[in-house]
PDB file of C-alpha atoms and ligand atoms in Angstrom:
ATOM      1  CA  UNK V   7     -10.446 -24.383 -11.022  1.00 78.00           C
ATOM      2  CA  UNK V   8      -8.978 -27.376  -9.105  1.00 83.00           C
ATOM      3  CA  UNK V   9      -9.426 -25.308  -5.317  1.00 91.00           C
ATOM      4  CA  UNK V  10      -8.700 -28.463  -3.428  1.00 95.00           C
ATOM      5  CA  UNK V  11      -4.848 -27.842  -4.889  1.00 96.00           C
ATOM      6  CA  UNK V  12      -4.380 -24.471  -3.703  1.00 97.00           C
ATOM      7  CA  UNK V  13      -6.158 -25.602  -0.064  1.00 97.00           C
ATOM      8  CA  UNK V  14      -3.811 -27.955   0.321  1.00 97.00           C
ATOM      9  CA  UNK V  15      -1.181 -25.266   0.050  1.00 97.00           C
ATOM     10  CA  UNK V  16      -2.965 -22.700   1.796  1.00 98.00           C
ATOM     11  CA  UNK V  17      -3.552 -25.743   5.148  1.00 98.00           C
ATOM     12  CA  UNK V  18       0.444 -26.389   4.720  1.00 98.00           C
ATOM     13  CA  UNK V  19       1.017 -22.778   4.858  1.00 98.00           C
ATOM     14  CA  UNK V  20      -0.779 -21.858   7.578  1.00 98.00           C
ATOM     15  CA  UNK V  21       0.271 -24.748   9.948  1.00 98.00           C
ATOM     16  CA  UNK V  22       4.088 -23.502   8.720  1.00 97.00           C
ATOM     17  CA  UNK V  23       2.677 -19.393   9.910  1.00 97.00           C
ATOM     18  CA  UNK V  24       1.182 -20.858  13.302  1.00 97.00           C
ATOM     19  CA  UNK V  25       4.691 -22.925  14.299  1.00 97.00           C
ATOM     20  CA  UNK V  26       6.579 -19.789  13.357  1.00 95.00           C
ATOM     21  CA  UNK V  27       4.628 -17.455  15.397  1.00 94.00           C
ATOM     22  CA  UNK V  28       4.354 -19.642  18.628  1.00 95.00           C
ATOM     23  CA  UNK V  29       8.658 -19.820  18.121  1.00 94.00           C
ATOM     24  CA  UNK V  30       8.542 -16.178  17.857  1.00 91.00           C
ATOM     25  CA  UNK V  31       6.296 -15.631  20.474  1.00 89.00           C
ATOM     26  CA  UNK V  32       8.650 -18.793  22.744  1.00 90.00           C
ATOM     27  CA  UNK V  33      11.625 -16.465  21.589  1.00 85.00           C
ATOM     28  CA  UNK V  34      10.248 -13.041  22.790  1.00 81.00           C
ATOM     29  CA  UNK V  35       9.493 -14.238  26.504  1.00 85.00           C
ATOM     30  CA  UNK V  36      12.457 -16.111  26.565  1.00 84.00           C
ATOM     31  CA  UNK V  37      14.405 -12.950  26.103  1.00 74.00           C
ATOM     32  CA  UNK V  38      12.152 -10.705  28.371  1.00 67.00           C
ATOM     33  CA  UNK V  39      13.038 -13.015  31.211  1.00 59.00           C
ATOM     34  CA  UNK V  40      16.606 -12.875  30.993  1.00 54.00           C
ATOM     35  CA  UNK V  41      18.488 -10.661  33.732  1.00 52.00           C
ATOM     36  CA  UNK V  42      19.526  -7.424  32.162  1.00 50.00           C
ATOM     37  CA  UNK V  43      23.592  -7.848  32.818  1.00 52.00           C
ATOM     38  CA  UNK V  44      25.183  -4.374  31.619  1.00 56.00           C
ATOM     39  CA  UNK V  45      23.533  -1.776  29.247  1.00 59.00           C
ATOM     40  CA  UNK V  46      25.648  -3.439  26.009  1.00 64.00           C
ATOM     41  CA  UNK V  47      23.227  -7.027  26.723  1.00 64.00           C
ATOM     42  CA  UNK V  48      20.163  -4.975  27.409  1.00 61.00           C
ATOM     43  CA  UNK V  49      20.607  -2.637  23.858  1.00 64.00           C
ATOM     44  CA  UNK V  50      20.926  -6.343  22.437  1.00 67.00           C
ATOM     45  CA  UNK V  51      18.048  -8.137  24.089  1.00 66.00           C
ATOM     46  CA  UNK V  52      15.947  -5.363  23.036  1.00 70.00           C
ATOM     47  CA  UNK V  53      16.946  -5.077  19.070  1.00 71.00           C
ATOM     48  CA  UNK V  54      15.978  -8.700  18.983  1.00 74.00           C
ATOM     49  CA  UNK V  55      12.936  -8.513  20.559  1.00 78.00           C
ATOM     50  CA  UNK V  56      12.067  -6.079  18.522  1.00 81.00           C
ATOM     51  CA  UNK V  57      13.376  -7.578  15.273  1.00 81.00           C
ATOM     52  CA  UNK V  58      11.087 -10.516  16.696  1.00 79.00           C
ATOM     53  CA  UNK V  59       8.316  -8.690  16.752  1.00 81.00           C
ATOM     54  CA  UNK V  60       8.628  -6.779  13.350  1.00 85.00           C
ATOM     55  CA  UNK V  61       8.793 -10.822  11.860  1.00 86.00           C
ATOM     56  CA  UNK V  62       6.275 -11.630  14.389  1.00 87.00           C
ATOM     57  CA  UNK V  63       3.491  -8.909  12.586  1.00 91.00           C
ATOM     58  CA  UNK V  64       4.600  -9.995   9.304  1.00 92.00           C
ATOM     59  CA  UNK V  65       4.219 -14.125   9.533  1.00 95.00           C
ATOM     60  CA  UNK V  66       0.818 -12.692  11.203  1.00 95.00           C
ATOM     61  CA  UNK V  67      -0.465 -10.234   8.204  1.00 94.00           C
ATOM     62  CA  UNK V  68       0.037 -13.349   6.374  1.00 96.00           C
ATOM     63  CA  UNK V  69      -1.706 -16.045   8.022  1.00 97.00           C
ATOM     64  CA  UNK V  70      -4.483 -13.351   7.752  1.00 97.00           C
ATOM     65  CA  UNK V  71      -4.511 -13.753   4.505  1.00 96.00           C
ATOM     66  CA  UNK V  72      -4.416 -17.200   4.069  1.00 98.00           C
ATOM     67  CA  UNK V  73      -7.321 -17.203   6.673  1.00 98.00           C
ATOM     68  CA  UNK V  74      -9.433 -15.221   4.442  1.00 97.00           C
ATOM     69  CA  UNK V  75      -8.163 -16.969   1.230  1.00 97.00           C
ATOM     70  CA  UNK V  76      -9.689 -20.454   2.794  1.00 97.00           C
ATOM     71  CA  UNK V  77     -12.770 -18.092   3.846  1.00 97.00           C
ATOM     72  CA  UNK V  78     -13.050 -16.814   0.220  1.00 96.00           C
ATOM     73  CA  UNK V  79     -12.651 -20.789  -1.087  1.00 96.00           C
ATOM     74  CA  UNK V  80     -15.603 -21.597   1.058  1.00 95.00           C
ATOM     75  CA  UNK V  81     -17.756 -18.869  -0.212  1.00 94.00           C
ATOM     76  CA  UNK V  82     -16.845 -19.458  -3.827  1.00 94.00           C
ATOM     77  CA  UNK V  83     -15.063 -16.283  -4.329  1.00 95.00           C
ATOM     78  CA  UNK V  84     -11.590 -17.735  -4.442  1.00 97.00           C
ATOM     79  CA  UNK V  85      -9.317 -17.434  -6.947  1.00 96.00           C
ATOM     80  CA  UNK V  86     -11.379 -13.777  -7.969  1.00 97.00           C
ATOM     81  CA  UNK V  87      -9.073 -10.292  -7.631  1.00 97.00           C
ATOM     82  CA  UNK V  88     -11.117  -8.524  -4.678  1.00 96.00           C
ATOM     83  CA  UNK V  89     -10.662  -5.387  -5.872  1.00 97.00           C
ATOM     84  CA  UNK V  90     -11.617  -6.327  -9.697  1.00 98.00           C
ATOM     85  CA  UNK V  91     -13.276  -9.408 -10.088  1.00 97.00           C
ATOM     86  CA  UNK V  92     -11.426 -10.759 -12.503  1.00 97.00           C
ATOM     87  CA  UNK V  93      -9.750 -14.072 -12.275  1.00 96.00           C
ATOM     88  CA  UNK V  94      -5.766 -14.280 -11.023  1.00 97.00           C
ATOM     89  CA  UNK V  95      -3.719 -15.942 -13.212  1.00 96.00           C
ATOM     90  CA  UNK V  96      -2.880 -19.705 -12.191  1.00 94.00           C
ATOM     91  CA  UNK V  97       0.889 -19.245 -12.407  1.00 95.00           C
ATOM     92  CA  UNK V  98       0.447 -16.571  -9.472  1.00 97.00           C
ATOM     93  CA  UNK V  99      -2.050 -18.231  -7.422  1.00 96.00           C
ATOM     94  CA  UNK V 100       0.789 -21.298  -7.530  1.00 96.00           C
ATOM     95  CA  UNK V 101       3.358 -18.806  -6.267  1.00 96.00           C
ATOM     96  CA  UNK V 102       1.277 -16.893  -3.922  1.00 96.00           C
ATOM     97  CA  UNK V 103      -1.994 -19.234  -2.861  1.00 97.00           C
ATOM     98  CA  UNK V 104      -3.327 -16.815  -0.175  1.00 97.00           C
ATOM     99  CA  UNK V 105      -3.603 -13.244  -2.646  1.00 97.00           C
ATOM    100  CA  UNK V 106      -6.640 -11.542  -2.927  1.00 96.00           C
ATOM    101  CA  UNK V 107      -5.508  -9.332  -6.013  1.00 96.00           C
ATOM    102  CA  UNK V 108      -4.652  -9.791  -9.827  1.00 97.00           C
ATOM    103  CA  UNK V 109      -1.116  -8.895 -10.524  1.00 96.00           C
ATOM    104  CA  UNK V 110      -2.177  -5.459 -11.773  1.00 96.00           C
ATOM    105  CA  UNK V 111      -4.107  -4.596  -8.699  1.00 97.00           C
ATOM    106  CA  UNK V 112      -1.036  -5.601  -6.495  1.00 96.00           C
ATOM    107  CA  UNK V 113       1.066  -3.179  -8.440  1.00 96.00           C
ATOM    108  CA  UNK V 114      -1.531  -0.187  -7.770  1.00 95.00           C
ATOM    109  CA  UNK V 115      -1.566  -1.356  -4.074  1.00 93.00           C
ATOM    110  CA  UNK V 116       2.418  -2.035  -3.638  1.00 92.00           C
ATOM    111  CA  UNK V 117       2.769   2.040  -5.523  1.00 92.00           C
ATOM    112  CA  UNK V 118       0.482   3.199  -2.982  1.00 85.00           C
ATOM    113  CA  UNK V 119       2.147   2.118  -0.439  1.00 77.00           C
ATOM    114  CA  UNK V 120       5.413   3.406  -1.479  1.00 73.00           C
ATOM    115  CA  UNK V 121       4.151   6.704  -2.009  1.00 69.00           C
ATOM    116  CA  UNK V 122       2.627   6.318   1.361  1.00 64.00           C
ATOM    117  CA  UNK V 123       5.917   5.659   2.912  1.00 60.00           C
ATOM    118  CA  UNK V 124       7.724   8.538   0.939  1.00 54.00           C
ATOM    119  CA  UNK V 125       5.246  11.184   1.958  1.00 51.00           C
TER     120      UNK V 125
HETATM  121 ZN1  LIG W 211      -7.738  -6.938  -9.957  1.00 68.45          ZN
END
């Protein structure tokens, strides 16, 4: 498998997740140092902040991942389905560089979680 590829795209990604999370974090002191006006800006500053933060712990989860896929690279594991052990398809490494799971083990894992949520 041609690993330096899917580096490259894992390094651009990552530099991408790092400049979005220092604007997030830029955003969410910027707004916690703003004067509360009336109780109409506060209810405001607040949703955003925390709409910030919900993005914030998402662009996060993912450079996570892409940390450990460029862990797994070095260790010679990339490219393998951690739960399995078989290889991921190409087509979905391309689309998502930094996954640790074959497209079927993804679909036990995302029904899991939606039971999860249901429950
Ligand atoms: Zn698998």
């Amino acid at each position: 498998m041609n690993t330096e590829h899917f580096k490259k795209l894992l390094l651009a990604k990552r530099r991408e997740l790092r400049a979005s999370l220092a604007a997030l974090e830029e955003e969410a002191s910027a707004s916690g140092d703003a004067e509360v006006r009336d109780s109409t800006d506060a209810a405001t500053a607040s949703q955003g902040t925390a709409e910030a933060f919900e993005e914030g712990s998402i662009v996060s989860q993912t450079l996570e991942e892409v940390q450990d896929a460029l862990r797994r690279m070095e260790d010679g594991s990339y490219g393998k389905c951690t739960v399995c052990g078989r290889e991921i398809a190409p087509a979905r490494l391309e689309a998502i560089p930094w996954t640790p799971y074959c497209l079927e083990d993804q679909e036990k894992l995302d029904a899991k979680t939606v039971q999860g949520a249901t429950l």
